[in-house]
CSV table of C-alpha atoms in Angstrom, one decimal:
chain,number,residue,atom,x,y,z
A,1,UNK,CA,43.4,24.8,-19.5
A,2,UNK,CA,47.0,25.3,-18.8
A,3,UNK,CA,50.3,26.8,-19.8
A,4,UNK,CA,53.8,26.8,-19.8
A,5,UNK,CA,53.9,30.6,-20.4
A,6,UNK,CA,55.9,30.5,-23.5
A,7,UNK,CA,54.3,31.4,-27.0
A,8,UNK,CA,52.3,28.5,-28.8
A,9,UNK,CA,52.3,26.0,-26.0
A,10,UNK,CA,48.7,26.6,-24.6
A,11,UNK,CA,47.4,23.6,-23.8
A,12,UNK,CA,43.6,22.6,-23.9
A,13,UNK,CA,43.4,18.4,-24.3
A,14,UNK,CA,45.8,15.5,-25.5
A,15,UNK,CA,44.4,15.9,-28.4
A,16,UNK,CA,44.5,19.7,-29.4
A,17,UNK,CA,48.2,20.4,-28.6
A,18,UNK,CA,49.4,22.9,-31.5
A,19,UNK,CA,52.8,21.1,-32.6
A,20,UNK,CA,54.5,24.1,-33.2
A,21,UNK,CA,57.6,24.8,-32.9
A,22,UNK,CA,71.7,31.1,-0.8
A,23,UNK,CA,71.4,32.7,1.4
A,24,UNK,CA,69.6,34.6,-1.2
A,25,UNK,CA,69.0,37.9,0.9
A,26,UNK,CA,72.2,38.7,1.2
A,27,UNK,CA,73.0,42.5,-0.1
A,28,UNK,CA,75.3,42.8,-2.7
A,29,UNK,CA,76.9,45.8,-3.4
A,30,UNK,CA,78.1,46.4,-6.4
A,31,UNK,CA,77.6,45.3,-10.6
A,32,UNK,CA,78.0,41.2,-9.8
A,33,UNK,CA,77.5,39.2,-12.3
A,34,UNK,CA,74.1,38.3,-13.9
A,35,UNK,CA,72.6,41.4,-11.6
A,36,UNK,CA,71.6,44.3,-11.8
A,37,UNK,CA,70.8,47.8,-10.0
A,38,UNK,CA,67.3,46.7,-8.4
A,39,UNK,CA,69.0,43.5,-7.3
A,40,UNK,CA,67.1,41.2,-9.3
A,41,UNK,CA,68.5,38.0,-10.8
A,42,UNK,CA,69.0,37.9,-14.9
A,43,UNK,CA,71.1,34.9,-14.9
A,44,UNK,CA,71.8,31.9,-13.4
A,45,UNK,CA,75.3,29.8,-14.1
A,46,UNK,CA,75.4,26.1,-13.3
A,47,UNK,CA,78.6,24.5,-13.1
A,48,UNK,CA,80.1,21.0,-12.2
A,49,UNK,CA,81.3,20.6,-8.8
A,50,UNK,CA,83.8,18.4,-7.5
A,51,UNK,CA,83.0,14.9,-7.0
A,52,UNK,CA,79.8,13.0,-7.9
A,53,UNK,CA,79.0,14.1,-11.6
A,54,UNK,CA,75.7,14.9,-10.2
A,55,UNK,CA,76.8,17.5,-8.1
A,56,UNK,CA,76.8,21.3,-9.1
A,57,UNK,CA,77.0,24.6,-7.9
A,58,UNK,CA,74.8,27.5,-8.8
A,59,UNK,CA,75.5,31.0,-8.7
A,60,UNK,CA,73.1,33.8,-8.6
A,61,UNK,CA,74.9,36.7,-8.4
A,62,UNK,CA,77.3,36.5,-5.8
A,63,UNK,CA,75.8,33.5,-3.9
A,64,UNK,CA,76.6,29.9,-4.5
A,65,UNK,CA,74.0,27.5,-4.2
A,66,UNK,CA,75.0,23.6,-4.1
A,67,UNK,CA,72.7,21.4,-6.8
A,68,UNK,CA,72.1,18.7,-8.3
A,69,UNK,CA,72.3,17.6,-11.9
A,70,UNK,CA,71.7,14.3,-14.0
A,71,UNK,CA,73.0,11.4,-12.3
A,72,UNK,CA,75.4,11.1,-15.7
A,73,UNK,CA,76.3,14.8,-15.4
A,74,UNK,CA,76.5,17.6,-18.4
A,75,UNK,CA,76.2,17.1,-22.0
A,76,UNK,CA,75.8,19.4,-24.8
A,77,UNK,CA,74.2,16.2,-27.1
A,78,UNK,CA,70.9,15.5,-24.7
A,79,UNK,CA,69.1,12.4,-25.6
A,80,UNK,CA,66.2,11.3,-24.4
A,81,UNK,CA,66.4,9.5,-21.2
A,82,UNK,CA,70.5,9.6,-21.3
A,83,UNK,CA,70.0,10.8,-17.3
A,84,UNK,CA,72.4,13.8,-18.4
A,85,UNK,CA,71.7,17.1,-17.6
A,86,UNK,CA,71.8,19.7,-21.0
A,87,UNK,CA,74.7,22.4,-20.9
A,88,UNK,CA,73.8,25.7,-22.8
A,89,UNK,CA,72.0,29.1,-22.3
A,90,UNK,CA,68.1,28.1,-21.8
A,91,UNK,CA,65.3,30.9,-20.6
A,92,UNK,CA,63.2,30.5,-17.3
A,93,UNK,CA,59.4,30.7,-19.3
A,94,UNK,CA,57.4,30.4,-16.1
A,95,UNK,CA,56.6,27.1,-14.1
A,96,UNK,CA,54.1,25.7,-11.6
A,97,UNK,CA,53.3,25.5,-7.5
A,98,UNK,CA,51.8,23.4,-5.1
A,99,UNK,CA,49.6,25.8,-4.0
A,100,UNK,CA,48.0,23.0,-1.7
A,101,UNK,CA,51.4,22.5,0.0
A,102,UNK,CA,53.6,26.5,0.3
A,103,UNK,CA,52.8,29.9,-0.2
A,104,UNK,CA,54.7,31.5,-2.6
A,105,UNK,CA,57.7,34.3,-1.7
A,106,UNK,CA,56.6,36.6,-4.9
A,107,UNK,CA,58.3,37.8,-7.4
A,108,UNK,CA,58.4,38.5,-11.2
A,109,UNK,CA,57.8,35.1,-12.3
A,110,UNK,CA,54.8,33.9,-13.5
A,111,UNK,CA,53.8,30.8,-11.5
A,112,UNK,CA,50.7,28.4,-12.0
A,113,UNK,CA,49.2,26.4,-9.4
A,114,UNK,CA,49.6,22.7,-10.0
A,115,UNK,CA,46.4,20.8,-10.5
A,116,UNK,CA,45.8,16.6,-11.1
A,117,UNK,CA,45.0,16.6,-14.6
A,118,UNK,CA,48.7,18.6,-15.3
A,119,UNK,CA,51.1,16.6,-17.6
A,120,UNK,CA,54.3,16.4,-19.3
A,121,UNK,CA,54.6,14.6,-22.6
A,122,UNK,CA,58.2,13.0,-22.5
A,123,UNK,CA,57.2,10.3,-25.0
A,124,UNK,CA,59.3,11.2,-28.8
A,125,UNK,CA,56.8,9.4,-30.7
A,126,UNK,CA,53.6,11.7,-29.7
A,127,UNK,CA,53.0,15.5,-31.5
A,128,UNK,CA,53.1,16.7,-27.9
A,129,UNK,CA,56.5,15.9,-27.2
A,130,UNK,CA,58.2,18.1,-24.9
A,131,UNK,CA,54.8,19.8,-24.1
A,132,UNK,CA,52.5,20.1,-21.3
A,133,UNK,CA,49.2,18.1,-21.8
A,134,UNK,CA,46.0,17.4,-19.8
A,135,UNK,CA,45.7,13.9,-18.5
A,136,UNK,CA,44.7,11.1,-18.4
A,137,UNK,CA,46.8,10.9,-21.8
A,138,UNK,CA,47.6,7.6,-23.8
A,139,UNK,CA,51.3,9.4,-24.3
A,140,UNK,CA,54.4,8.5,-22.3
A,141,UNK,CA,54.2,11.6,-19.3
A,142,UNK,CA,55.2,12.9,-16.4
A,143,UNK,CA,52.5,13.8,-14.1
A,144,UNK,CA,53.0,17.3,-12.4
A,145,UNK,CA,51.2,16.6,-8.9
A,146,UNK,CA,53.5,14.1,-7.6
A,147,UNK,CA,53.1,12.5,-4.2
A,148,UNK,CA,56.8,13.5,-3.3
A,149,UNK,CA,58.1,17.3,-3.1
A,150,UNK,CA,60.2,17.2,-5.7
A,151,UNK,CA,57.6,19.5,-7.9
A,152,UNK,CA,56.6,21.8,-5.4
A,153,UNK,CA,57.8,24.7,-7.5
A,154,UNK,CA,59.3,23.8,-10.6
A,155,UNK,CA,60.8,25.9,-13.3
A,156,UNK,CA,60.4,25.6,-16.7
A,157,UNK,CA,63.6,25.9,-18.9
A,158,UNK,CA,63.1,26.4,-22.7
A,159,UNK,CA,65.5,23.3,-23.6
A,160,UNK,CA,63.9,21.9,-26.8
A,161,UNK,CA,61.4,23.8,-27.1
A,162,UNK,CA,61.3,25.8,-30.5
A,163,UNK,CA,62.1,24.2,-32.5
A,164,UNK,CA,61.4,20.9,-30.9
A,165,UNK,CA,63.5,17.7,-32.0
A,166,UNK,CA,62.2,14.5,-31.4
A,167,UNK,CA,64.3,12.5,-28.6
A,168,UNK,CA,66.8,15.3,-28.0
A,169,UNK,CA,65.3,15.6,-24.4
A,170,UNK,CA,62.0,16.7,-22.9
A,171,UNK,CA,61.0,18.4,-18.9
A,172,UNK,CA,64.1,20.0,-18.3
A,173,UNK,CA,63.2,21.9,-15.0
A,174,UNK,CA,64.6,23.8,-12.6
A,175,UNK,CA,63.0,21.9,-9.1
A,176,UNK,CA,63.5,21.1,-5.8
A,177,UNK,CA,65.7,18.2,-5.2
A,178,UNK,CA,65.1,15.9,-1.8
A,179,UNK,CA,68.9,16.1,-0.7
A,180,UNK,CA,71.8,17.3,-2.0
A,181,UNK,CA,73.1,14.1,-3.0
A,182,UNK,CA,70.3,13.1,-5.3
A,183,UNK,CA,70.3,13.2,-8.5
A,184,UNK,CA,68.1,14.6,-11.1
A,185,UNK,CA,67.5,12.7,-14.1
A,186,UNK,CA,68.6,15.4,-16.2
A,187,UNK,CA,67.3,18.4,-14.4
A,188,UNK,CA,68.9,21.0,-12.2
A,189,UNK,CA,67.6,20.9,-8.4
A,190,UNK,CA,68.0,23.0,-5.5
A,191,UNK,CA,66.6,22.5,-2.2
A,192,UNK,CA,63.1,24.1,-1.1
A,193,UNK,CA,65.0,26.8,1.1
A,194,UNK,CA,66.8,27.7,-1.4
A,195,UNK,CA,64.3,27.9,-3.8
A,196,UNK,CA,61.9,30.0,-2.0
A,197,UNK,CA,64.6,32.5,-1.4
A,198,UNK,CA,65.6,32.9,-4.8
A,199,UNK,CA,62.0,32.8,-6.5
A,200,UNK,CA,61.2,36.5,-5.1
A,201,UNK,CA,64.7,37.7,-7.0
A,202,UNK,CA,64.3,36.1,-10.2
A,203,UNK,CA,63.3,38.3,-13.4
A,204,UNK,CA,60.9,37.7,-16.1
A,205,UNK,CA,63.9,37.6,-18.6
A,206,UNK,CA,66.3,35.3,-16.5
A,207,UNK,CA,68.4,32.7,-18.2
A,208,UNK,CA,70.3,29.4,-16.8
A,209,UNK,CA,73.6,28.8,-18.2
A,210,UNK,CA,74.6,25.3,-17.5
A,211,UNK,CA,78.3,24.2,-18.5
């Protein structure tokens, strides 16, 4: 059994899914934006960059983090499979590890390890849509242990999650990305320095803005 740390979306088989709805120690001084006293992280704001519409810049406080976004940029209208990257205010509800592959930094975030029979349903015409589910699954999915690094850690944003609509978009993380000039296919990406220097600032109530 698995989770995705978010009220209602405990997972036990295909089957029984409820379908219910950087240098990032720097010191900052100061109240920067999306900070606070303890110097923990409440919000993170994803922008365009200049250039390829996949390219972005994250800031966390008062660090800027280059990333990358869908390789058709931003859009407030996600569709399923559009390769656009959703702009709005979406919560960080937890995520998943390669426990096999790193050692975690810490941090406030509640992390689970990856294991082989962790899915994600990104097929509109199953009740799991946009839901993790335990595999092998007859459903369209993504499988969470990939061969590559790109799910190493990867964050789960609460993008169509409650309520769900069918086709408006399903596994928008927050992952590692291979190179800075890769594209997501709708995701936001960082790379795996960057993300193992942020995970240990990160609160449990942090939000990523995307515009």
């Amino acid at each position: 059994m698995f989770n995705v740390f978010c009220p209602g979306l405990s997972v036990k088989s295909a089957s029984t899914v409820p379908n219910r709805a950087s240098d990032v120690k720097k010191r900052v001084c100061g109240a920067n934006e999306g900070m606070k006293a303890h110097g923990l992280i409440h919000r993170l704001v994803v922008t365009r960059a200049p250039g390829r519409m996949s390219a972005g810049r994250l800031q966390a406080g008062a660090i800027t983090i280059p990333c990358s976004l869908g390789r058709k940029g931003v859009i407030r209208s996600k569709r399923e499979g559009d390769g656009k990257t959703p702009a709005g205010r979406f919560r960080v509800i937890g995520g998943y590890w390669r426990q096999d592959r790193l050692r975690l930094p810490g941090g406030a975030l509640k992390l689970e390890p990856i294991k082989a029979h962790m899915g994600w349903c990104d097929d509109p015409a199953d009740a799991n849509y946009n839901r993790p589910l335990r595999l092998p699954a007859r459903a369209h999915h993504e499988e969470l242990l990939r061969a590559d690094a790109l799910y190493d850690v990867v964050l789960v944003l609460d993008h169509n999650q409650s309520p769900r609509v069918r086709g408006h978009g399903s596994a928008i993380f927050f992952h590692l990305t291979r190179n800075r000039n890769d594209p997501t296919a709708g995701c936001v990406a960082i790379s795996r320095a960057q993300m193992l220097r942020l995970l240990p600032r990160l609160s449990r109530d942090c939000v990523m803005i995307i515009r």
